[in-house]
Short mmCIF file of C-alpha atoms in Angstrom, two decimals:
data_model
loop_
_atom_site.label_atom_id
_atom_site.label_comp_id
_atom_site.label_asym_id
_atom_site.label_seq_id
_atom_site.Cartn_x
_atom_site.Cartn_y
_atom_site.Cartn_z
CA MET A 1251 0.00 0.00 0.00
CA ASN A 1252 2.76 2.33 0.96
CA SER A 1253 4.53 1.59 -2.32
CA TRP A 1254 1.48 2.76 -4.31
CA ALA A 1255 1.23 5.87 -2.18
CA ASP A 1256 4.90 6.59 -2.68
CA LEU A 1257 4.58 6.04 -6.44
CA TRP A 1258 1.55 8.32 -6.61
CA SER A 1259 3.36 11.00 -4.64
CA ALA A 1260 6.35 10.70 -6.95
CA LEU A 1261 4.18 10.97 -10.07
CA THR A 1262 2.32 13.92 -8.58
CA GLY A 1263 5.64 15.63 -7.82
CA ILE A 1264 6.88 15.03 -11.38
CA GLY A 1265 3.64 16.37 -12.79
CA THR A 1266 3.81 19.45 -10.61
CA LEU A 1267 7.42 20.07 -11.67
CA ALA A 1268 6.56 19.61 -15.35
CA LEU A 1269 3.62 22.00 -15.00
CA ALA A 1270 5.86 24.56 -13.31
CA ILE A 1271 8.45 24.27 -16.08
CA ALA A 1272 5.77 24.57 -18.76
CA THR A 1273 4.29 27.61 -17.01
CA PHE A 1274 7.72 29.22 -16.74
CA CYS A 1275 8.38 28.62 -20.45
CA VAL A 1276 5.02 30.12 -21.40
CA ILE A 1277 5.71 33.19 -19.23
CA ARG A 1278 9.20 33.62 -20.71
CA GLN A 1279 7.82 33.24 -24.22
CA GLY A 1280 5.17 35.85 -23.47
CA GLN A 1281 7.76 38.23 -22.05
CA GLN A 1282 9.95 37.80 -25.13
CA GLN A 1283 6.99 38.38 -27.43
CA ARG A 1284 6.12 41.57 -25.53
CA LYS A 1285 9.72 42.74 -25.80
CA ASP A 1286 9.69 42.03 -29.55
CA VAL A 1287 6.45 43.96 -29.96
CA GLU A 1288 7.80 46.88 -27.90
CA ARG A 1289 11.04 46.91 -29.92
CA GLN A 1290 9.11 46.89 -33.19
CA HIS A 1291 6.94 49.73 -31.87
CA ARG A 1292 10.04 51.74 -30.92
CA ASP A 1293 11.62 51.08 -34.31
CA ARG A 1294 8.50 52.41 -36.01
CA LEU A 1295 9.03 55.71 -34.15
CA LYS A 1296 12.80 56.04 -34.50
CA PRO A 1297 14.20 59.49 -35.38
CA ILE A 1298 17.29 59.84 -37.59
CA CYS A 1299 18.51 63.43 -37.86
CA CYS A 1300 21.24 64.55 -40.24
CA LEU A 1301 22.68 67.60 -41.98
CA THR A 1302 22.28 67.36 -45.74
CA PRO A 1303 24.05 69.75 -48.15
CA TYR A 1304 21.54 71.66 -50.28
CA ASN A 1305 22.46 69.74 -53.43
CA ASN A 1306 22.35 66.41 -51.50
CA VAL A 1307 25.99 65.68 -52.40
CA ASP A 1308 28.89 65.26 -49.95
CA PRO A 1309 31.22 68.08 -51.10
CA TRP A 1310 34.24 65.96 -50.02
CA ALA A 1311 37.18 68.40 -50.19
CA GLY A 1312 34.72 71.28 -49.88
CA ARG A 1313 33.23 70.25 -46.52
CA GLY A 1314 34.89 73.24 -44.89
CA GLU A 1315 32.72 75.50 -47.05
CA LEU A 1316 29.53 74.14 -45.47
CA ILE A 1317 29.85 76.62 -42.61
CA LYS A 1318 30.69 80.29 -42.34
CA SER A 1319 31.04 82.60 -39.36
CA ILE A 1320 29.36 85.93 -38.64
CA ASP A 1321 31.13 88.16 -36.12
CA PRO A 1322 29.29 89.36 -33.01
CA SER A 1323 27.08 92.37 -33.44
CA PRO A 1324 27.22 95.46 -31.16
CA GLU A 1325 23.79 94.42 -29.82
CA ALA A 1326 25.08 90.94 -28.82
CA PRO A 1327 28.88 91.18 -28.37
CA SER A 1328 29.12 87.86 -26.49
CA PHE A 1329 27.69 85.78 -29.33
CA GLY A 1330 29.01 84.95 -32.76
CA ARG A 1331 26.90 83.07 -35.27
CA ILE A 1332 27.61 80.07 -37.49
CA VAL A 1333 25.70 79.63 -40.74
CA ILE A 1334 25.36 75.96 -41.71
CA ASN A 1335 24.72 75.56 -45.42
CA CYS A 1336 22.77 72.34 -45.00
CA MET A 1337 19.24 71.23 -44.29
CA LEU A 1338 18.76 69.67 -40.88
CA GLN A 1339 16.45 66.77 -41.71
CA ASN A 1340 14.71 64.05 -39.74
CA ILE A 1341 14.72 61.14 -42.17
CA GLY A 1342 13.47 58.73 -39.53
CA THR A 1343 9.96 57.55 -38.75
CA GLY A 1344 9.41 59.28 -35.40
CA PRO A 1345 9.85 62.76 -33.92
CA ALA A 1346 13.24 63.91 -32.60
CA LEU A 1347 12.84 65.45 -29.14
CA LYS A 1348 15.30 67.46 -27.01
CA LEU A 1349 17.27 68.20 -30.18
CA LYS A 1350 20.61 69.96 -29.60
CA LEU A 1351 23.54 70.95 -31.83
CA ARG A 1352 27.19 71.26 -30.78
CA PHE A 1353 30.52 71.92 -32.49
CA ARG A 1354 33.57 69.84 -31.55
CA PHE A 1355 37.12 71.02 -32.34
CA LEU A 1356 39.91 68.46 -32.69
CA ASP A 1357 42.66 71.11 -32.41
CA MET A 1358 41.28 72.02 -28.97
CA ASN A 1359 41.54 68.48 -27.55
CA GLY A 1360 38.00 67.70 -28.63
CA TRP A 1361 36.47 70.67 -26.81
CA MET A 1362 32.78 71.19 -27.56
CA THR A 1363 30.68 74.32 -27.68
CA GLU A 1364 27.68 74.61 -25.43
CA PRO A 1365 24.72 72.69 -26.87
CA TRP A 1366 22.21 74.88 -28.65
CA GLU A 1367 18.63 73.68 -28.29
CA LEU A 1368 16.37 73.40 -31.31
CA SER A 1369 12.65 72.75 -31.53
CA ALA A 1370 11.44 69.18 -31.84
CA LEU A 1371 11.70 67.91 -35.40
CA GLY A 1372 8.93 65.67 -36.69
CA ALA A 1373 9.44 62.70 -38.99
CA GLY A 1374 10.15 63.96 -42.51
CA ALA A 1375 10.49 67.59 -41.36
CA PHE A 1376 13.52 69.84 -41.86
CA TYR A 1377 15.06 73.19 -40.92
CA GLY A 1378 17.11 75.41 -43.20
CA SER A 1379 17.15 76.22 -46.91
CA PRO A 1380 19.36 78.21 -49.29
CA THR A 1381 17.13 81.26 -48.75
CA ASP A 1382 16.64 80.72 -45.01
CA PRO A 1383 19.77 78.92 -43.71
CA LEU A 1384 20.27 77.38 -40.30
CA VAL A 1385 22.09 79.87 -38.04
CA ILE A 1386 23.52 78.69 -34.70
CA PRO A 1387 24.66 81.16 -31.98
CA ILE A 1388 28.04 80.46 -30.36
CA ARG A 1389 28.71 82.03 -26.97
CA LEU A 1390 32.15 83.60 -26.57
CA HIS A 1391 34.05 83.30 -23.28
CA GLU A 1392 37.54 82.69 -21.91
CA LYS A 1393 37.74 79.15 -23.35
CA PHE A 1394 36.48 80.19 -26.78
CA ASN A 1395 37.23 83.81 -27.53
CA ILE A 1396 36.74 85.99 -30.60
CA THR A 1397 40.06 84.81 -32.11
CA ASP A 1398 38.99 81.17 -31.80
CA PHE A 1399 35.63 82.03 -33.28
CA GLN A 1400 37.03 83.90 -36.28
CA SER A 1401 39.21 80.90 -37.18
CA ILE A 1402 36.37 78.40 -36.86
CA THR A 1403 36.04 77.63 -40.58
CA GLY A 1404 39.71 76.63 -40.74
CA LYS A 1405 39.53 74.37 -37.70
CA PRO A 1406 39.10 70.57 -37.95
CA TRP A 1407 35.50 70.74 -36.75
CA GLU A 1408 32.77 68.20 -36.17
CA ILE A 1409 29.05 68.92 -35.80
CA TRP A 1410 27.12 66.76 -33.33
CA LEU A 1411 23.35 66.38 -33.07
CA ASP A 1412 21.93 64.95 -29.83
CA TYR A 1413 18.26 63.96 -29.59
CA GLU A 1414 15.77 61.48 -28.12
CA ASP A 1415 12.77 59.52 -29.29
CA VAL A 1416 9.35 59.56 -27.60
CA PHE A 1417 10.50 56.73 -25.30
CA GLY A 1418 13.53 58.66 -24.00
CA LYS A 1419 16.08 56.64 -25.98
CA LYS A 1420 19.13 58.73 -26.90
CA PHE A 1421 20.59 59.18 -30.37
CA GLN A 1422 23.51 61.09 -31.90
CA THR A 1423 24.58 61.98 -35.40
CA ALA A 1424 28.12 63.23 -35.95
CA HIS A 1425 29.29 65.11 -39.07
CA TYR A 1426 32.98 65.35 -39.97
CA LYS A 1427 35.01 67.97 -41.81
CA MET A 1428 38.12 65.74 -41.90
CA LEU A 1429 38.42 63.53 -44.96
CA PHE A 1430 40.78 60.83 -43.70
CA ASN A 1431 41.44 59.13 -40.38
CA PRO A 1432 45.04 59.96 -39.28
CA ASP A 1433 45.13 57.22 -36.61
CA PRO A 1434 47.84 54.70 -37.70
CA ALA A 1435 45.82 51.92 -36.09
CA THR A 1436 43.20 52.36 -38.82
CA PHE A 1437 45.62 52.39 -41.78
CA GLU A 1438 45.39 49.81 -44.52
CA TRP A 1439 48.64 48.61 -46.09
CA THR A 1440 49.41 47.79 -49.71
CA THR A 1441 51.06 44.53 -50.78
CA PRO A 1442 54.18 45.80 -52.58
CA PRO A 1443 56.26 44.06 -55.22
CA PRO A 1444 59.36 42.24 -53.93
CA GLY A 1445 62.01 44.63 -52.64
CA GLN A 1446 59.62 47.51 -52.02
CA GLU A 1447 58.13 48.76 -48.75
CA PRO A 1448 54.35 48.59 -48.14
CA LYS A 1449 52.53 51.91 -48.26
CA ALA A 1450 49.95 53.11 -45.75
CA ILE A 1451 46.50 54.03 -46.98
CA MET A 1452 44.39 56.21 -44.71
CA ARG A 1453 40.73 55.33 -44.50
CA PRO A 1454 38.29 58.00 -45.71
CA ILE A 1455 35.86 59.42 -43.14
CA PRO A 1456 32.21 59.56 -44.24
CA TRP A 1457 30.32 62.82 -43.92
CA LEU A 1458 28.26 61.47 -41.02
CA SER A 1459 27.86 58.62 -38.60
CA TYR A 1460 24.71 57.63 -36.73
CA ILE A 1461 24.98 56.52 -33.11
CA GLU A 1462 22.15 54.88 -31.21
CA ASP A 1463 22.32 54.74 -27.40
CA GLY A 1464 26.09 55.04 -27.51
CA GLU A 1465 26.51 52.32 -30.16
CA ARG A 1466 27.45 53.24 -33.70
CA ALA A 1467 24.72 52.02 -36.03
#
């Protein structure tokens, strides 16, 4: 009698364990499905902001001509202005919120200007045109004086856009004046004929890179 009771208890325990495992698997599957749905929903509302030259062509050696400086006026002596000869477009599928623009200068150890806030940019919307260009104020101070400002077009600059989607996820788009990466670690090397030394080839830098939550996309 006891043997039947023990067997029944054992079978009941196995059944309970199997049910618990099955329930756990169903819950995990449901959680994964919800995550997939949420990710798909976020992707359908993802902003992608970029600066596009008016003729839609990367000017390559003429990237430095995409900006020009305007000296401070007597009415606002602490602010210079930078004209960006590009459209600021949101080519993504969702609005870009908390949109900010900054300049980064490689000859100043990567120092960045204060972020300048722009209005939210809806999907497919843009700022700036040849007749109404995008103009960004730059505050002058002890770390970035009038001399620095007046030489801005000759500096190795970068333009950074920071923004968020409606879920608070952060994005960045960086735009580069430099044409080639001078870091030797990135060089490619030719395979020379016998008796000759290999030659280093610097990699070209694209006009922009898109970074999503700190990871280059």
